[in-house]
Amino acid sequence: LDAVSVRSIAAPTIELIANNGFETGTLSSWTYCNPNSAISAGAVMQNSDSFQCMGYTDQAQSGSYFYYDGAVGNCDYLIQMFSTIVGQTYTISYWLYNQGSAHPSSADVIISI
């Protein structure tokens, strides 16, 4: 996961997500949740720490850092809260790479207001 972005159509130059590319090298501004003890929990990775898995090299879409998740058995997730203005329209985007596996995998995006 990389380049998470939420921007108002009215102010498209203002990014509402802090540490949206994980460039701090940490999960600062994010809350990591692993309520059911998923195995192989996620972490922020640096391109220089990338590794080969199933013939693919995992790395950031932009910048030097990205969030790598490989939860097995149960779901884990990241949360970040941000303020919006009633009546405004927002653009939400992110880069998510799924290298595939021998088992079905999925990614869900949930937005609560």
XYZ file of C-alpha atoms in Angstrom, residues 3-49:
47
model
C 0.284 6.891 -1.999
C -2.962 7.002 0.015
C -4.688 10.281 -0.768
C -7.849 12.161 0.193
C -8.347 15.611 -1.314
C -11.289 17.950 -1.539
C -12.385 18.866 -5.058
C -12.595 22.461 -3.755
C -8.948 22.429 -2.544
C -7.138 19.741 -4.563
C -3.640 20.786 -3.451
C -4.348 20.053 0.225
C -3.672 16.453 1.272
C -5.866 15.312 4.170
C -3.951 12.098 4.911
C -0.816 12.488 7.040
C 2.176 10.263 6.252
C 0.231 9.109 3.190
C 3.257 7.483 1.566
C 4.715 6.106 4.816
C 7.808 8.249 4.145
C 8.444 8.693 7.873
C 9.458 5.034 7.805
C 6.871 4.380 10.517
C 3.116 4.110 10.939
C 2.958 7.588 12.503
C -0.522 9.118 11.977
C -1.928 5.629 11.335
C -3.449 3.187 13.808
C -2.589 -0.455 13.198
C -5.283 -2.940 14.268
C -4.831 -6.691 14.544
C -7.879 -7.700 16.612
C -7.743 -11.428 15.885
C -3.971 -11.995 15.931
C -3.364 -12.360 12.205
C -0.112 -14.132 11.401
C 2.496 -12.259 9.325
C 1.234 -8.841 10.335
C 2.067 -5.761 8.270
C 4.944 -3.305 8.580
C 6.421 -0.254 6.886
C 9.181 -1.373 4.530
C 11.909 0.537 2.717
C 12.742 -0.196 -0.922
C 16.249 -1.234 0.131
C 14.599 -3.876 2.358
